[in-house]
Amino acid sequence: MFRNFKTVPYVVFGRGAFNQLDAILSEKRKNREGFMVFLMDDVFADKDLRNRIPARTGDLTLWANVDDEPKTDYVDRLTARVRDFSDGLPGGVIGIGGGSAMDLAKAVSLMLTNPGSSADYQGWDLIRHPAVYHVGIPTLAGTGAEASRTTVLCGPDKKLGINSDFTPFDQIILDPELVSGAPADQRFYTGMDCYIHCVESLTGSYLNAFSRSYGQKAMDLCSEVFLDGGEESDDKLMVASYFGGMSIAYSQVGICHALSYGLSFVLGIHHGIGNCLTFDHLAEYYPEGVQEFRRMMTRHGIELPWHRLPAVGEQEIEKMVDVAIILEPLWENALGPDWKEIMTRQKMRDLYRRILAKAA
Ligand code: NAD
Ligand code: ZN
């Protein structure tokens, strides 16, 4: 059976496209009961973008803190706040921010119509009821969260997404102007998430002409952005992020993502940074990708933040291996159907020890 995957049905792209949000929501307000929930990264609480949110009387703005990557209990608390605000369901949830805020918006829109805790749905196709209408507006480019059928959450015992056909946004607005204020190092780390998606997709055993076409174009755009630079860089990176997301939708990510999830779950290392710290040690598996990644780092004067890794013991490394090893499709994509013979727990431990050797 070939994968029959759901994509985002409506996409707006262009500088200033954020201004179209009001018109898009007005259409929805006409047809449906209910208020709008603007779930916005709190980094914008004192920025001009705050004043551009097309909120009307009766709408709810939730300022989301993403100092920690999204956790299931935070999703549950945000969902409870929407429920406490009104007896009825909202007409829409609009997520504005990087991958973290977008994932929170996806998760809240799902949990408003599905009972229990978001932790109950970490996995594949466990969601039973369609989400509330939800819109994604990235303010960082790279994760592909705007395109994907997952919302990545740290739960009580694992970092795993809620993967379902109800998860993708109903509408996304890709406005490259929104990325312009992002700190240069954060822009780089999130951009590298896209680059690594492409490397892992293009070298994986799940590759096909569909994912290759998106992945190759996204990779070329990343090279242009991070090696040449130039005026249209934010526009190109935003397209690359979306294409990278489309590429992995029909293939998978690989070793870097599996190991990076372990770092993130146990040590709270953010995804983009965790990927970069990990990828730097994977020349054995992705020789060309790692070489180009290092050229991009040099070009941007990036020094990887090894100091963010604390010294850890064997128990923590075992937990990281536990988190990484359950991501079977990622390992199978990277190493083929016999991956368990190639990537033993011992090999994973060794890789983690190498990454953590530079810890503070
Ligand atoms: P992020 O959303 O975690 O944000 C990183 C930092 O940048 C935060 O401090 C945030 O406040 C700040 N920020 C965001 N936009 C800004 C702007 N325009 N100006 C100034 N500061 C800004 O970073 P990210 O790399 O976009 O997302 C990482 C998250 O995405 C992780 O939680 C990861 O698990 C998730 N992810 C999801 C998918 C998916 O398909 N759903 C894919 C990859 C990663
Ligand atoms: Zn990623």
XYZ file of C-alpha atoms and ligand atoms in Angstrom:
405
model
C 0.000 0.000 0.000
C 1.242 3.492 -0.810
C 0.886 6.165 1.795
C -2.234 8.284 1.305
C -1.174 11.404 3.108
C -3.031 14.528 4.010
C -1.606 17.929 3.065
C -2.508 21.479 4.022
C -5.358 22.527 1.696
C -4.844 26.310 1.731
C -1.540 28.167 1.475
C -0.827 31.871 1.176
C 2.758 32.918 0.462
C 4.279 36.373 0.202
C 5.771 39.338 2.030
C 2.990 41.010 3.991
C 0.674 37.981 3.619
C -0.003 38.164 7.379
C -2.322 41.089 6.611
C -4.599 38.652 4.807
C -5.387 36.789 8.030
C -8.332 39.048 8.859
C -9.995 38.398 5.502
C -9.417 34.641 5.796
C -10.901 34.525 9.296
C -13.809 36.788 8.303
C -14.963 34.099 5.893
C -14.910 31.573 8.733
C -16.645 33.955 11.139
C -19.485 34.347 8.616
C -20.185 30.633 8.405
C -19.545 29.449 11.918
C -20.416 30.187 15.455
C -17.567 30.677 17.812
C -14.672 32.862 18.753
C -11.094 32.757 17.518
C -8.153 31.693 19.679
C -4.842 33.347 18.792
C -2.118 31.173 20.277
C 0.991 33.272 19.961
C 4.633 32.856 20.976
C 5.111 35.215 23.932
C 8.311 36.583 22.372
C 5.875 38.853 20.472
C 4.109 40.146 23.598
C 6.010 43.442 23.327
C 6.492 43.488 19.551
C 4.594 45.247 16.794
C 3.119 41.960 15.519
C 0.933 41.911 18.622
C -0.955 44.937 17.351
C -1.510 43.335 13.969
C -3.499 40.341 15.282
C -7.018 40.714 13.829
C -8.727 39.922 17.142
C -12.342 40.976 17.670
C -14.444 41.298 20.795
C -14.982 37.852 22.282
C -11.775 36.344 20.865
C -9.097 34.882 23.118
C -5.343 35.511 22.889
C -3.128 32.923 24.566
C 0.533 33.890 25.017
C 2.500 30.668 24.794
C 5.850 30.330 26.486
C 8.269 28.157 24.523
C 11.354 28.347 26.745
C 10.758 24.611 27.017
C 9.648 22.724 23.933
C 5.928 21.782 23.995
C 4.966 19.310 26.693
C 1.736 17.333 26.934
C 0.803 18.861 30.298
C 1.228 22.371 28.856
C -1.064 21.457 25.948
C -3.620 20.168 28.450
C -3.430 23.394 30.480
C -3.836 25.592 27.379
C -6.780 23.474 26.235
C -8.380 23.869 29.681
C -7.987 27.641 29.414
C -9.926 27.658 26.135
C -12.645 25.457 27.688
C -12.841 27.728 30.758
C -13.162 30.770 28.508
C -16.367 29.565 26.859
C -18.798 26.663 26.925
C -18.776 26.394 23.145
C -15.951 25.364 20.865
C -13.943 28.123 19.175
C -14.349 28.681 15.461
C -10.592 28.524 14.985
C -7.186 28.246 16.625
C -4.445 30.345 15.031
C -0.850 29.436 15.916
C 1.728 32.179 15.408
C 5.404 31.493 16.120
C 8.147 28.967 15.470
C 7.698 25.196 15.383
C 6.902 25.173 19.107
C 3.983 27.631 18.984
C 2.643 26.049 15.787
C 2.765 22.587 17.393
C 0.974 23.891 20.484
C -1.777 25.320 18.281
C -2.146 22.049 16.394
C -2.291 20.085 19.638
C -4.834 22.407 21.319
C -7.079 22.292 18.235
C -7.013 18.468 18.425
C -7.532 18.239 22.172
C -10.575 20.519 22.118
C -12.488 17.772 20.320
C -10.815 14.639 21.707
C -11.210 13.495 25.331
C -8.432 12.877 27.841
C -4.837 14.092 27.873
C -2.704 14.865 24.840
C -0.265 12.245 26.204
C -2.869 9.583 25.321
C -2.493 10.421 21.636
C 1.305 10.434 21.217
C 1.787 7.943 18.420
C 0.310 7.231 15.034
C -3.369 7.648 14.112
C -4.804 7.557 17.631
C -6.942 10.699 17.187
C -10.624 9.877 16.561
C -12.363 13.244 16.031
C -11.544 16.095 13.625
C -9.788 19.080 15.182
C -11.150 22.599 15.425
C -10.250 24.621 12.284
C -6.597 25.621 12.719
C -4.225 28.009 11.010
C -0.399 28.051 11.168
C 1.729 31.150 10.718
C 5.484 30.528 11.046
C 7.802 33.203 12.401
C 10.871 30.995 11.982
C 11.594 28.849 8.937
C 12.930 25.317 8.967
C 10.923 22.826 11.015
C 8.343 22.091 8.337
C 5.735 22.025 11.155
C 3.577 24.192 8.880
C 3.358 21.288 6.411
C 3.464 18.165 8.563
C 0.865 15.743 9.943
C 2.425 15.760 13.391
C 2.680 17.905 16.490
C 5.797 16.970 18.414
C 5.308 16.751 22.198
C 7.340 15.709 25.209
C 5.120 13.487 27.342
C 5.575 11.727 30.672
C 7.794 9.054 29.183
C 8.594 9.926 25.591
C 9.051 12.637 22.977
C 6.680 11.647 20.223
C 4.269 13.456 17.970
C 0.520 13.208 17.630
C 0.591 11.950 14.052
C -2.804 11.931 12.367
C -4.758 13.084 9.343
C -6.498 15.607 11.609
C -3.210 17.224 12.680
C -2.230 19.241 9.544
C -3.290 22.868 9.469
C -6.392 23.809 7.446
C -4.629 26.977 6.331
C -1.085 28.310 6.500
C 0.196 31.807 5.898
C 3.842 31.959 4.865
C 5.015 35.539 5.272
C 8.823 35.828 5.041
C 8.707 39.259 6.699
C 7.804 37.584 9.998
C 11.176 35.837 10.153
C 13.249 38.968 9.809
C 13.479 39.770 13.547
C 14.668 36.314 14.598
C 18.124 36.164 16.246
C 20.779 35.054 13.736
C 21.825 31.942 15.652
C 18.202 30.783 16.128
C 17.519 31.380 12.435
C 20.562 29.211 11.651
C 19.601 26.330 13.988
C 16.013 26.219 12.743
C 17.251 26.528 9.135
C 19.556 23.573 9.735
C 16.552 21.537 10.854
C 15.322 21.908 7.284
C 18.735 21.132 5.818
C 18.993 17.965 7.948
C 15.446 16.911 6.979
C 16.651 17.027 3.387
C 19.894 15.127 3.996
C 18.052 12.413 5.908
C 15.256 12.176 3.382
C 17.546 12.153 0.336
C 19.855 9.445 1.717
C 17.097 7.275 3.193
C 15.809 3.904 2.037
C 12.241 5.276 1.847
C 13.197 7.751 -0.887
C 11.059 8.008 -4.024
C 10.728 10.530 -6.857
C 8.142 12.555 -4.924
C 10.216 13.080 -1.775
C 13.418 13.406 -3.809
C 11.989 16.273 -5.861
C 10.860 18.264 -2.830
C 13.978 17.363 -0.839
C 16.429 18.246 -3.596
C 14.828 21.628 -4.213
C 14.697 22.396 -0.485
C 18.332 21.417 -0.102
C 19.393 23.636 -3.018
C 17.497 26.538 -1.431
C 19.213 25.914 1.937
C 22.605 25.957 0.206
C 21.728 29.242 -1.525
C 20.512 30.792 1.730
C 23.335 29.646 3.985
C 26.262 29.704 1.555
C 25.407 32.625 -0.772
C 22.936 34.727 1.229
C 21.249 37.636 -0.516
C 18.052 39.593 -0.468
C 15.499 36.857 -0.923
C 16.985 34.573 1.728
C 14.002 34.658 4.093
C 11.619 33.958 1.201
C 13.737 31.037 0.018
C 14.115 29.597 3.509
C 10.387 29.716 4.061
C 9.777 27.780 0.846
C 12.613 25.372 1.720
C 11.001 24.650 5.097
C 7.680 23.792 3.473
C 9.299 21.680 0.733
C 11.483 19.908 3.310
C 8.313 19.084 5.251
C 6.701 17.732 2.070
C 9.788 15.650 1.359
C 9.766 13.892 4.738
C 5.986 13.497 4.553
C 6.582 10.867 1.873
C 9.846 9.513 3.246
C 11.229 9.965 6.787
C 13.980 11.598 8.776
C 16.853 9.508 10.096
C 19.668 9.014 12.606
C 20.187 12.655 13.554
C 16.531 13.170 14.437
C 16.268 9.907 16.383
C 19.298 10.760 18.543
C 18.333 14.407 18.860
C 14.933 13.395 20.313
C 16.809 11.603 23.124
C 18.870 14.736 23.883
C 15.762 16.830 23.864
C 13.705 14.533 26.105
C 16.367 13.920 28.756
C 18.238 17.233 28.725
C 15.655 19.673 27.358
C 17.910 20.618 24.426
C 15.879 22.412 21.745
C 15.311 20.619 18.465
C 17.359 22.804 16.102
C 20.332 22.957 18.468
C 20.081 19.259 19.366
C 20.098 18.388 15.670
C 23.203 20.482 15.019
C 25.093 19.042 18.032
C 24.203 15.542 16.849
C 24.716 16.019 13.116
C 28.259 17.268 13.695
C 29.076 13.703 14.860
C 27.443 11.830 12.006
C 30.029 12.186 9.217
C 30.242 8.381 9.170
C 26.601 8.204 8.012
C 26.117 11.487 6.138
C 29.623 12.465 4.884
C 28.645 15.058 2.259
C 25.846 16.548 4.331
C 28.081 17.030 7.361
C 30.803 18.622 5.220
C 28.397 21.173 3.760
C 26.866 21.797 7.198
C 30.322 22.692 8.520
C 30.877 25.078 5.610
C 27.579 26.778 6.436
C 28.576 27.084 10.107
C 31.891 28.663 9.146
C 30.191 31.054 6.730
C 27.857 32.217 9.547
C 30.455 32.220 12.327
C 28.423 29.678 14.320
C 30.097 28.031 17.290
C 27.968 25.107 18.420
C 26.772 25.606 22.023
C 28.382 22.536 23.577
C 28.189 24.291 26.940
C 24.430 23.692 26.944
C 25.041 19.981 27.393
C 25.409 19.117 31.076
C 27.629 16.285 32.253
C 25.463 13.156 32.384
C 25.721 9.664 33.816
C 25.029 6.243 32.343
C 21.427 6.283 33.566
C 20.626 9.358 31.476
C 22.330 7.849 28.444
C 20.203 4.698 28.846
C 17.061 6.858 28.902
C 18.203 8.680 25.744
C 18.670 5.309 24.035
C 15.172 4.267 25.202
C 13.695 7.411 23.617
C 15.627 7.049 20.363
C 15.235 3.312 19.808
C 11.430 3.338 19.620
C 11.568 5.612 16.567
C 11.720 2.580 14.308
C 10.684 4.186 10.996
C 13.551 6.694 11.341
C 16.139 3.948 11.829
C 14.661 1.829 9.070
C 14.713 4.777 6.693
C 18.346 5.521 7.538
C 19.772 2.018 7.663
C 17.300 -0.259 5.895
C 15.163 -3.177 7.122
C 18.073 -4.808 8.996
C 18.771 -1.680 11.022
C 18.556 -3.533 14.346
C 21.666 -5.505 13.425
C 23.568 -2.349 12.480
C 22.370 0.050 15.168
C 22.558 -1.867 18.433
C 21.903 -0.239 21.814
C 25.666 -0.331 22.343
C 26.264 1.641 19.124
C 23.655 4.203 20.185
C 25.286 4.552 23.610
C 28.651 5.144 21.911
C 27.187 7.836 19.657
C 25.618 9.607 22.646
C 28.895 9.372 24.573
C 30.710 10.978 21.642
C 28.186 13.826 21.407
C 28.259 14.348 25.168
C 32.057 14.186 25.407
C 32.197 17.902 24.701
C 29.726 18.684 27.518
C 30.554 21.397 30.004
P 10.913 27.483 18.505
O 9.544 27.633 18.038
O 11.171 26.535 19.636
O 11.487 28.931 18.876
C 12.854 29.089 19.253
C 13.040 30.450 19.895
O 12.871 31.477 18.918
C 12.003 30.732 20.977
O 12.647 31.408 22.018
C 10.999 31.658 20.288
O 10.334 32.484 21.193
C 11.886 32.448 19.353
N 11.272 33.013 18.141
C 10.402 32.437 17.265
N 10.161 33.280 16.222
C 10.868 34.411 16.470
C 11.019 35.643 15.763
N 10.461 35.880 14.570
N 11.795 36.611 16.339
C 12.414 36.398 17.527
N 12.344 35.231 18.214
C 11.570 34.253 17.687
O 11.914 27.080 17.325
P 11.736 26.203 16.022
O 13.089 25.710 15.704
O 10.957 26.881 14.973
O 10.816 24.994 16.506
C 11.310 23.917 17.256
C 10.118 23.079 17.669
O 9.467 22.553 16.520
C 10.484 21.889 18.542
O 9.557 21.790 19.599
C 10.362 20.715 17.613
O 10.065 19.505 18.273
C 9.243 21.166 16.706
N 9.232 20.528 15.390
C 8.032 20.163 14.900
C 7.942 19.556 13.664
C 6.599 19.143 13.136
O 6.531 18.605 12.044
N 5.527 19.363 13.833
C 9.090 19.355 12.893
C 10.301 19.751 13.408
C 10.378 20.360 14.660
Zn 13.391 18.363 12.504
